[in-house]
């Protein structure tokens, strides 16, 4: 059985999905899309069920990738039943999506979530009367407390096994609109499309001139070009069987031209259909919903008086983000040190064991100076990353992150960006890859592109970890704190400058309006915090034991061969000598340049590369940084920190930028921009420091 889980954003879908699937989840992207795909397998009564968590969306039009993906899945995959999540505290807007779902598939079960929040807000809903009004089963659930979720699934399984589809009443439209829908239905009834899509829905989409449906109709099989028919569920991507016919006469074109002459444009139909649905919802609401005469002040209202206050909101946000970073970088330091010491002990034990078995020295060096020195230095950051992602999930699930975006919108507008860009930039402090992916929430393609290109200027956790180690070695005590703050300040200034500059480059003239939903506050579940944290941390660990392991071995080989020669004469040394002309004007030795080059593969490998090149075997990151003190002055170290913080994003970020932008040109521009900005600013700082007598 195949079940689709659908609903508006922030209705508790993720909670239900995580409870039902647990660790049996697969996370990826939909084919050809940048939207995340989540699916899981459930076993109930010796039956295997595939549960697909479709992207949260407010409607099933074709204006965003989330809407397109969700609609295409229902139409093409034809799930046995849809579990539609509805926020009981905001039921009117949620039912709009339910009505659209019922136009596509009649087997639907409504999960009425957040009943406790609705009750505390003075809203009373009689679920049985709601079920009668829509002729759809309704199950009351409180997902955050795990109540009703199994009953929700059981009802979905029952409905999915129906031998015939239940009868669903059509939404009544005004008579004039109804006549036009009927006319289009009659015209499309004889076409092959009517056998693939619900006819009434197909007629409405044709009247709305839905662009996605139009693209499918324009693809005509060569064998049937004369009669202009098409099975839309065929493999339309085969160039041998099909070709794109832009001039094909779409069904109903003459009828649409007639309606347009009468004043019924595409937008007119869309507004009329949406208005009719909301009128229908308003008509049936009194049958099952009651509001108390006295409106209660909820906890959300009380908290928002402070959190969204123009006076107190920003200090509160500063305190919250400061605590997140303090726990991520300061409180996690002992854990990181313990991991580093553990790796050092493991390396010593393994090397002694290899010596006992008389393993060749070259393999001992590979284990000690390559694998453990490289990967060990990176694994020391795992506690930082895990804690950061845990706090990020906590803010997101509690509802605070949406408030932070609302407050951040004022600063984003100064840069000409959308308030939702705040999500991307804040996510960048954890990792630039999810930060770039977070631009999917932006509707305007130019806003997305600008935010993608400036995101790598935000130092991620691995970069901040390397930076903090170097700062601690060269600038101890309070001086180090001032230096770290100055680096973050430089980053933010360049983000603002770059955003304004890139607005001109991409020719972004109009600013998008900032409209977003502020969900009710609720206490996050441990599952919703720990599961995403584990998934992201596990992804990082996989990189450490695969990608970074390979990079560490390559660096070890380059720095070890030819054998019996000084480090500067090895292959890595020769690579550094070739790059010396770039590093010398900034006070960098060849080791720093090699580390910068390998830092492109993954920012974590910068520290592992330095650990190998400076001969610090599987030791604490602090020792690696201290080894650098003999290679450069404090001014050189500060210059290195600026360049390292700003230069090319890691390989994963570059690949993600390409996948999200689908443009080699803009991806290459981003790389070149970061290189010029970082080395140019580094050169300026270094020479200004020399001119002022700083060393």
XYZ file of C-alpha atoms in Angstrom:
695
model
C 0.000 0.000 0.000
C 1.192 3.486 -0.841
C 0.127 6.379 1.417
C 0.853 10.082 0.856
C 1.133 12.466 3.826
C 0.076 16.003 2.892
C -0.643 19.336 4.561
C 0.232 23.002 4.920
C 3.640 23.949 6.326
C 3.885 23.807 10.136
C 0.916 21.468 10.673
C 2.932 18.666 12.303
C 3.577 16.453 9.266
C 7.196 15.837 10.216
C 6.193 14.763 13.716
C 3.672 12.221 12.394
C 6.108 10.985 9.747
C 8.940 10.547 12.261
C 6.717 8.720 14.751
C 5.404 6.297 12.121
C 8.625 5.598 10.221
C 11.267 6.007 12.945
C 14.669 5.231 11.470
C 13.208 3.562 8.356
C 13.517 6.755 6.350
C 15.064 7.652 3.033
C 15.857 11.303 2.397
C 16.836 12.701 -0.986
C 15.615 15.003 -3.727
C 12.759 14.502 -6.150
C 14.046 13.673 -9.624
C 14.917 16.874 -11.477
C 13.816 19.047 -8.551
C 15.506 20.778 -5.639
C 12.721 19.793 -3.246
C 13.501 17.261 -0.524
C 11.895 13.831 -0.799
C 11.188 11.829 2.371
C 9.753 8.316 2.389
C 9.630 5.483 4.869
C 8.451 1.904 5.177
C 5.927 0.816 7.831
C 4.951 -2.721 8.775
C 1.401 -3.217 10.044
C -0.350 -6.610 10.307
C 2.095 -8.346 7.949
C 1.534 -5.620 5.384
C 4.256 -3.344 4.044
C 3.249 0.298 3.635
C 5.231 3.024 1.897
C 4.608 6.408 3.509
C 5.684 9.429 1.450
C 5.941 12.807 3.201
C 5.065 15.297 0.478
C 6.368 18.891 0.692
C 4.303 21.253 2.802
C 2.244 23.524 0.574
C -0.750 25.847 0.808
C -2.270 24.876 -2.550
C -1.862 22.627 -5.594
C -1.341 25.268 -8.258
C 1.892 25.328 -10.278
C 3.700 28.355 -8.863
C 6.372 26.636 -6.753
C 8.358 23.422 -6.979
C 6.691 22.153 -3.797
C 3.255 22.511 -5.384
C 4.349 20.896 -8.646
C 6.048 17.942 -6.918
C 3.074 17.304 -4.632
C 0.525 17.475 -7.431
C 2.543 15.358 -9.855
C 2.985 12.659 -7.215
C -0.767 12.379 -6.665
C -1.517 12.360 -10.403
C 1.215 10.020 -11.584
C 1.971 7.739 -8.633
C -1.706 7.460 -7.664
C -1.334 6.609 -3.944
C -3.967 4.372 -2.380
C -4.941 7.046 0.127
C -3.908 10.530 1.276
C -3.432 11.384 4.949
C -4.273 15.101 5.001
C -2.975 16.960 8.065
C -5.070 19.930 9.205
C -4.201 22.496 11.878
C -7.315 22.683 14.056
C -6.344 26.155 15.282
C -6.275 27.498 11.693
C -8.788 25.240 10.021
C -10.271 27.621 7.433
C -7.054 28.078 5.462
C -6.102 24.404 5.862
C -9.381 23.163 4.395
C -8.598 25.001 1.142
C -5.830 22.485 0.435
C -8.103 19.605 1.477
C -10.694 20.648 -1.125
C -7.982 20.708 -3.788
C -6.800 17.233 -2.743
C -10.358 15.884 -2.986
C -10.524 17.118 -6.594
C -7.607 14.802 -7.415
C -8.193 11.748 -5.235
C -11.355 10.770 -3.307
C -9.615 8.477 -0.791
C -8.625 10.964 1.883
C -8.448 10.831 5.675
C -8.159 14.078 7.619
C -5.905 14.239 10.656
C -7.189 17.096 12.819
C -4.008 18.080 14.638
C -3.283 20.528 17.479
C -6.699 20.048 19.062
C -5.235 21.093 22.425
C -3.963 24.407 20.991
C -7.328 25.041 19.312
C -9.142 24.461 22.608
C -6.810 26.804 24.493
C -7.538 29.447 21.830
C -11.285 29.154 22.425
C -11.969 27.088 19.287
C -14.311 24.105 19.525
C -14.440 21.641 16.600
C -16.820 18.689 16.329
C -14.840 16.265 14.175
C -17.832 14.002 13.420
C -19.778 16.891 11.905
C -16.694 17.904 9.886
C -16.554 14.343 8.549
C -20.247 14.547 7.545
C -19.782 17.940 5.884
C -16.995 16.677 3.607
C -17.911 12.952 3.581
C -14.318 12.234 4.638
C -13.133 10.333 7.756
C -11.662 12.636 10.418
C -9.319 11.568 13.237
C -8.428 13.882 16.122
C -4.705 13.866 16.905
C -2.201 15.716 19.047
C 1.001 14.855 17.196
C 3.355 16.576 19.648
C 2.111 14.238 22.404
C 1.841 11.169 20.161
C -1.947 10.976 20.600
C -4.141 9.627 17.790
C -1.298 8.971 15.327
C -1.783 5.183 15.189
C -5.551 5.675 14.859
C -4.875 8.109 11.992
C -2.785 5.485 10.187
C -5.275 2.688 10.876
C -8.105 4.745 9.359
C -5.951 5.510 6.319
C -5.241 1.789 5.823
C -8.960 1.026 6.083
C -9.885 3.670 3.490
C -7.035 2.588 1.217
C -8.558 -0.906 1.002
C -11.954 0.302 -0.264
C -12.995 -1.615 -3.383
C -14.564 1.501 -4.878
C -13.950 5.202 -4.407
C -16.216 7.062 -1.960
C -18.526 9.705 -3.384
C -17.301 13.235 -2.763
C -19.514 16.274 -3.315
C -18.154 18.788 -5.808
C -17.484 22.312 -4.609
C -20.453 24.389 -5.866
C -19.320 27.218 -8.123
C -21.365 30.245 -9.251
C -23.656 29.282 -12.116
C -21.788 31.322 -14.726
C -18.484 29.656 -13.775
C -20.162 26.245 -13.498
C -21.466 26.547 -17.069
C -17.973 27.298 -18.361
C -16.529 24.325 -16.476
C -19.229 22.024 -17.929
C -18.523 23.297 -21.441
C -14.818 22.569 -21.061
C -15.599 19.133 -19.595
C -17.676 18.225 -22.660
C -14.872 19.340 -24.947
C -12.216 17.317 -23.088
C -14.362 14.227 -22.425
C -13.403 12.592 -25.740
C -9.667 13.182 -25.384
C -7.161 10.681 -24.018
C -6.360 13.083 -21.173
C -9.784 12.476 -19.636
C -8.788 8.848 -19.012
C -5.717 9.918 -17.033
C -6.925 12.877 -14.954
C -10.161 13.635 -13.067
C -12.251 15.332 -15.764
C -13.646 18.174 -13.641
C -10.171 19.026 -12.294
C -8.748 18.840 -15.806
C -11.394 21.267 -17.092
C -10.701 23.758 -14.278
C -6.934 23.597 -14.885
C -7.479 24.127 -18.616
C -9.607 27.192 -17.912
C -6.868 28.467 -15.584
C -4.342 27.745 -18.372
C -2.179 25.875 -15.914
C 1.402 26.088 -17.286
C 2.503 22.603 -16.184
C -0.507 20.908 -17.753
C 0.074 22.945 -20.899
C 3.665 21.708 -21.169
C 2.497 18.097 -21.022
C -0.098 18.710 -23.732
C 2.497 20.266 -26.006
C 4.539 17.059 -26.089
C 3.047 15.093 -28.977
C 3.993 11.522 -30.001
C 5.297 11.461 -33.570
C 3.014 8.550 -34.357
C -0.108 10.526 -33.351
C 0.651 14.081 -34.445
C -2.239 14.077 -36.885
C -4.983 13.544 -34.321
C -3.092 15.518 -31.625
C -3.792 12.951 -28.887
C -1.430 12.018 -26.096
C -1.231 9.767 -23.120
C 0.301 12.200 -20.562
C 1.566 9.385 -18.363
C 3.844 8.026 -21.070
C 7.600 8.450 -20.987
C 7.604 11.875 -22.602
C 11.351 12.261 -22.265
C 12.280 9.735 -25.005
C 13.670 11.791 -27.923
C 13.139 8.874 -30.327
C 9.396 8.636 -29.753
C 8.508 12.229 -28.945
C 9.310 15.760 -29.935
C 8.285 19.140 -28.549
C 5.597 20.740 -30.689
C 5.294 24.379 -29.593
C 2.716 25.181 -32.259
C 0.351 22.328 -31.406
C -3.309 23.318 -31.078
C -4.210 22.735 -27.425
C -7.707 21.475 -26.576
C -10.179 24.243 -25.802
C -8.092 27.041 -27.310
C -11.049 28.476 -29.238
C -13.272 28.232 -26.173
C -10.688 30.078 -24.073
C -10.430 32.829 -26.671
C -14.215 33.199 -26.526
C -14.185 33.459 -22.734
C -11.327 35.969 -22.816
C -13.386 38.160 -25.133
C -16.099 38.039 -22.462
C -13.620 39.274 -19.828
C -12.693 35.879 -18.345
C -8.897 35.937 -18.378
C -6.573 33.328 -16.847
C -6.305 35.325 -13.605
C -10.072 35.844 -13.558
C -10.669 32.080 -13.577
C -8.056 31.479 -10.862
C -9.571 34.096 -8.571
C -13.117 32.903 -9.211
C -12.256 29.276 -8.411
C -10.326 30.203 -5.241
C -13.077 32.562 -4.085
C -15.712 29.859 -4.585
C -13.740 27.392 -2.482
C -13.348 29.847 0.395
C -17.064 30.740 0.185
C -17.880 27.047 0.440
C -15.589 26.670 3.469
C -17.194 29.687 5.141
C -20.615 28.163 4.500
C -19.871 24.790 6.141
C -17.736 26.116 9.026
C -20.694 26.865 11.359
C -21.742 23.199 11.077
C -18.738 21.962 13.053
C -16.827 24.968 14.461
C -17.638 27.321 17.328
C -15.673 30.235 18.783
C -16.037 31.267 22.405
C -17.493 34.732 22.847
C -14.478 35.924 24.810
C -11.274 35.453 22.877
C -8.589 33.908 25.066
C -5.080 35.279 25.176
C -2.846 32.329 24.310
C 0.741 31.647 25.298
C 1.690 32.461 21.713
C 0.120 35.916 22.056
C 1.855 36.558 25.369
C 5.269 35.437 24.136
C 4.985 37.338 20.858
C 4.370 40.574 22.765
C 8.022 40.293 23.809
C 9.653 38.195 21.087
C 8.227 40.213 18.183
C 8.570 43.542 19.957
C 10.643 46.100 17.988
C 12.287 47.006 21.318
C 12.818 43.654 23.045
C 12.699 41.295 20.069
C 16.237 41.974 18.857
C 17.961 41.688 22.273
C 16.089 38.420 22.830
C 17.183 37.142 19.412
C 20.780 38.167 20.154
C 20.676 36.301 23.480
C 19.146 33.183 21.886
C 21.684 33.057 19.051
C 24.535 33.796 21.484
C 23.481 30.849 23.641
C 23.321 28.619 20.580
C 26.848 29.567 19.534
C 28.158 29.399 23.107
C 26.897 25.860 23.579
C 28.078 24.896 20.078
C 31.628 26.239 20.338
C 32.478 26.766 24.022
C 30.497 24.181 25.946
C 31.316 21.531 23.348
C 35.081 22.137 23.610
C 35.678 19.476 26.327
C 33.790 16.935 24.219
C 35.852 17.847 21.170
C 39.025 17.551 23.218
C 37.937 14.136 24.479
C 37.320 12.949 20.906
C 40.730 14.252 19.829
C 42.493 12.576 22.762
C 40.619 9.367 22.078
C 41.759 9.405 18.456
C 45.361 10.010 19.583
C 45.195 7.056 22.007
C 43.638 4.855 19.310
C 46.409 5.839 16.892
C 49.150 5.021 19.422
C 47.560 1.685 20.295
C 47.104 0.714 16.640
C 50.654 1.714 15.722
C 52.081 -0.311 18.624
C 50.014 -3.269 17.467
C 51.331 -2.838 13.932
C 54.893 -2.682 15.285
C 54.304 -5.934 17.189
C 53.181 -7.573 13.941
C 56.195 -5.940 12.195
C 54.027 -4.062 9.707
C 56.177 -1.924 7.344
C 56.952 1.595 8.553
C 55.238 3.170 5.540
C 51.884 1.641 6.562
C 52.422 2.751 10.150
C 53.017 6.279 8.889
C 49.878 6.072 6.762
C 47.772 5.133 9.798
C 49.373 7.582 12.250
C 50.278 10.572 10.060
C 47.645 10.172 7.385
C 44.386 8.604 8.535
C 44.354 9.497 12.236
C 46.041 12.885 11.846
C 43.611 13.853 9.105
C 40.287 12.301 10.084
C 40.995 12.667 13.808
C 41.364 16.423 13.516
C 38.008 16.577 11.714
C 36.099 14.304 14.118
C 36.932 16.703 16.941
C 34.268 18.982 15.435
C 31.470 16.392 15.600
C 30.232 17.581 19.044
C 30.092 21.184 17.767
C 28.107 20.180 14.694
C 25.726 17.906 16.607
C 24.977 20.540 19.264
C 24.421 23.244 16.642
C 21.994 21.103 14.643
C 20.168 20.122 17.842
C 19.606 23.786 18.747
C 18.611 24.590 15.161
C 15.982 21.799 15.230
C 14.807 23.064 18.633
C 14.292 26.617 17.313
C 12.589 25.350 14.172
C 10.229 22.915 15.876
C 9.290 25.320 18.670
C 8.250 28.047 16.230
C 10.978 30.525 17.192
C 12.959 30.309 13.947
C 10.018 31.772 12.009
C 10.001 34.727 14.443
C 13.744 35.191 13.946
C 13.150 35.378 10.188
C 10.417 37.950 10.760
C 12.775 40.099 12.851
C 15.646 39.516 10.428
C 13.515 40.772 7.545
C 14.314 44.391 8.468
C 18.033 43.744 8.046
C 17.440 41.676 4.912
C 15.499 44.546 3.369
C 18.483 46.848 3.922
C 20.408 44.477 1.662
C 17.549 44.271 -0.797
C 16.836 40.674 0.186
C 13.748 38.787 1.257
C 13.153 38.073 4.945
C 13.257 34.340 4.267
C 16.916 34.791 3.280
C 17.543 34.946 7.014
C 16.863 31.199 7.184
C 19.557 30.541 4.612
C 22.165 32.760 6.266
C 21.537 31.404 9.775
C 21.657 27.832 8.413
C 25.012 28.704 6.841
C 26.582 28.978 10.289
C 25.932 25.257 10.707
C 26.844 24.221 7.170
C 26.707 26.125 3.897
C 25.135 23.161 2.076
C 21.790 23.231 3.982
C 22.085 27.025 3.974
C 22.126 27.038 0.177
C 19.338 24.452 0.069
C 17.278 26.636 2.432
C 16.924 29.180 -0.400
C 14.151 26.932 -1.724
C 11.748 28.822 0.529
C 12.284 31.924 -1.630
C 9.775 32.265 -4.445
C 11.682 34.804 -6.567
C 14.487 33.099 -8.609
C 16.709 36.199 -8.398
C 16.323 36.382 -4.611
C 17.298 32.705 -4.503
C 20.361 33.265 -6.686
C 21.637 36.247 -4.682
C 21.171 34.418 -1.377
C 22.949 31.337 -2.754
C 25.953 33.387 -3.867
C 26.381 35.249 -0.567
C 25.793 32.209 1.679
C 29.430 30.967 1.411
C 30.550 34.255 3.001
C 28.975 32.951 6.231
C 31.590 30.851 8.099
C 30.236 27.344 8.725
C 30.935 25.193 11.803
C 34.060 23.503 10.329
C 35.493 26.875 9.297
C 34.674 28.387 12.677
C 36.346 25.426 14.358
C 39.570 25.874 12.391
C 39.407 29.629 12.944
C 38.914 29.252 16.707
C 41.923 26.911 16.917
C 44.167 29.369 15.050
C 42.837 32.333 17.047
C 43.543 30.517 20.326
C 47.154 29.882 19.272
C 48.010 33.383 18.054
C 45.656 35.570 20.127
C 45.198 34.154 23.653
C 42.652 35.335 26.195
C 40.454 38.391 25.641
C 42.446 39.340 22.572
C 41.223 36.161 20.894
C 37.584 37.017 21.610
C 38.052 40.474 20.047
C 39.729 38.942 16.988
C 36.922 36.386 16.539
C 34.258 39.087 16.807
C 36.130 41.234 14.278
C 36.234 38.337 11.812
C 32.486 37.735 12.146
C 31.899 41.472 11.737
C 33.941 41.470 8.511
C 31.851 38.537 7.281
C 28.552 40.332 7.955
C 29.735 43.574 6.333
C 30.790 41.671 3.214
C 27.457 39.824 3.147
C 25.648 43.190 3.096
C 28.028 44.685 0.518
C 27.852 41.594 -1.696
C 24.051 41.459 -1.550
C 23.783 45.058 -2.765
C 26.441 44.445 -5.414
C 24.847 41.211 -6.667
C 21.443 42.900 -6.946
C 22.976 44.965 -9.721
C 24.780 42.008 -11.268
C 21.649 39.836 -11.532
C 19.538 42.895 -12.355
C 17.143 42.463 -9.420
C 15.081 45.661 -9.454
C 11.884 44.680 -7.655
C 11.827 43.607 -4.025
C 9.622 40.677 -3.090
C 7.012 41.155 -0.412
C 7.699 39.267 2.812
C 4.722 37.105 3.741
C 5.094 34.090 5.993
C 3.096 32.196 8.558
C 4.047 32.406 12.219
C 3.156 29.010 13.707
C 1.926 28.624 17.259
C 4.566 27.964 19.883
C 4.744 24.433 21.169
C 7.150 22.310 23.143
C 9.273 20.300 20.657
C 9.395 16.544 20.999
C 12.731 14.850 21.634
C 12.190 12.775 18.502
C 11.823 15.902 16.333
C 15.069 17.280 17.766
C 17.209 14.159 17.939
C 16.222 12.532 14.637
C 17.161 15.492 12.354
C 20.281 16.055 14.478
C 21.324 12.442 14.025
C 20.584 12.505 10.284
C 22.727 15.615 9.724
C 25.522 14.442 12.037
C 25.535 10.998 10.435
C 25.821 12.646 7.026
C 28.873 14.526 8.297
C 30.380 11.331 9.737
C 29.907 9.560 6.405
C 31.877 12.341 4.761
C 34.584 12.037 7.420
C 35.046 8.311 6.848
C 34.831 8.476 3.052
C 35.544 11.775 1.381
C 37.791 13.282 4.068
C 39.529 9.939 4.625
C 40.456 9.797 0.950
C 41.590 13.436 1.016
C 43.758 12.757 4.096
C 45.400 9.772 2.438
C 46.107 11.824 -0.694
C 47.671 14.617 1.380
C 49.768 12.070 3.292
C 50.994 10.520 0.016
C 51.827 13.918 -1.475
C 53.707 14.926 1.686
C 55.544 11.593 2.069
C 56.862 10.979 -1.429
C 59.511 10.925 -2.694
C 60.710 9.357 0.549
C 63.909 10.390 2.250
C 63.694 14.037 1.186
C 62.770 17.174 3.147
C 59.048 17.998 3.308
C 59.589 20.960 0.984
C 60.933 18.574 -1.686
C 57.911 16.237 -1.614
C 55.108 16.434 -4.134
C 53.115 18.569 -1.700
C 56.136 20.845 -1.271
C 56.462 21.234 -5.023
C 52.764 22.066 -5.273
C 53.299 24.678 -2.570
C 56.275 26.163 -4.428
C 54.127 26.547 -7.537
C 51.587 28.494 -5.459
C 54.186 30.496 -3.550
C 53.830 33.537 -5.783
C 50.192 33.834 -4.608
C 50.915 33.271 -0.916
C 54.080 35.332 -0.463
C 52.387 38.757 -0.848
C 50.068 37.694 1.996
C 52.774 36.216 4.250
C 51.782 32.562 3.648
C 54.310 29.728 3.462
C 53.886 26.783 1.094
C 52.125 24.655 3.749
C 49.383 27.229 4.156
C 48.840 27.382 0.389
C 48.591 23.580 0.112
C 46.116 23.529 3.025
C 44.044 26.235 1.335
C 43.946 24.229 -1.899
C 42.863 21.033 -0.126
C 40.383 23.041 1.914
C 38.348 23.338 -1.271
C 37.465 19.625 -1.107
C 36.013 20.125 2.377
C 36.765 22.891 4.851
C 37.446 20.297 7.538
C 40.404 18.964 5.522
C 42.281 22.262 6.017
C 42.984 21.285 9.604
C 43.801 17.674 8.696
C 46.155 18.891 5.950
C 47.913 21.269 8.346
C 48.161 18.445 10.884
C 49.910 16.237 8.321
C 52.161 18.927 6.823
C 53.289 20.213 10.237
C 53.889 16.667 11.465
C 51.320 16.744 14.285
C 50.042 13.192 14.470
C 46.469 12.667 15.637
C 46.661 15.292 18.339
C 44.332 18.040 19.576
C 43.556 20.751 17.053
C 45.147 23.239 19.446
C 48.560 21.594 18.884
C 48.170 21.897 15.123
C 47.480 25.595 15.452
C 50.416 26.044 17.786
C 52.661 24.404 15.222
C 51.706 27.222 12.872
C 53.078 29.879 15.220
C 56.608 29.227 13.966
C 55.540 29.625 10.369
C 53.859 33.033 10.456
C 53.415 36.204 12.469
C 50.158 37.256 14.170
C 49.528 39.615 11.228
C 50.001 36.710 8.830
C 47.707 34.569 10.959
C 44.970 37.224 10.894
C 45.373 37.516 7.122
C 45.090 33.731 6.820
C 41.912 33.772 8.926
C 40.300 36.383 6.666
C 41.247 34.530 3.468
C 40.218 31.150 4.891
C 36.873 32.530 6.072
C 35.970 34.004 2.678
C 37.646 32.014 -0.106
C 36.027 29.356 -2.313
C 33.274 27.423 -0.545
C 33.841 23.692 -0.165
C 33.273 21.286 -3.044
C 29.933 20.149 -1.584
C 28.742 23.780 -1.479
C 29.819 24.352 -5.080
C 27.990 21.211 -6.241
C 24.893 22.225 -4.246
C 24.995 25.727 -5.749
C 25.066 24.218 -9.226
C 22.194 21.833 -8.449
C 20.079 24.622 -6.963
C 20.853 27.285 -9.596
C 21.177 24.861 -12.523
C 23.754 27.237 -13.966
C 27.449 26.552 -14.548
C 27.896 30.253 -15.310
C 26.568 31.531 -11.987
C 28.359 28.767 -10.070
C 31.657 29.734 -11.733
C 30.940 33.394 -11.031
C 30.446 32.577 -7.337
C 33.798 30.764 -7.176
C 35.639 33.610 -8.906
C 33.928 36.225 -6.738
C 34.927 34.466 -3.506
C 38.529 34.050 -4.667
C 38.960 37.679 -5.696
C 37.207 38.994 -2.590
C 39.159 36.833 -0.117
C 42.658 37.226 -1.522
C 42.085 40.881 -2.395
C 40.924 41.728 1.121
C 43.695 39.566 2.613
C 46.356 41.438 0.610
C 44.863 44.774 1.716
C 44.838 43.806 5.411
C 48.371 42.387 5.333
C 49.943 45.411 3.660
C 47.963 47.919 5.714
C 49.215 46.112 8.799
C 52.811 46.287 7.595
C 52.407 49.990 6.846
C 51.198 50.521 10.421
C 54.165 48.612 11.821
C 52.127 45.563 12.874
C 53.849 42.202 12.627
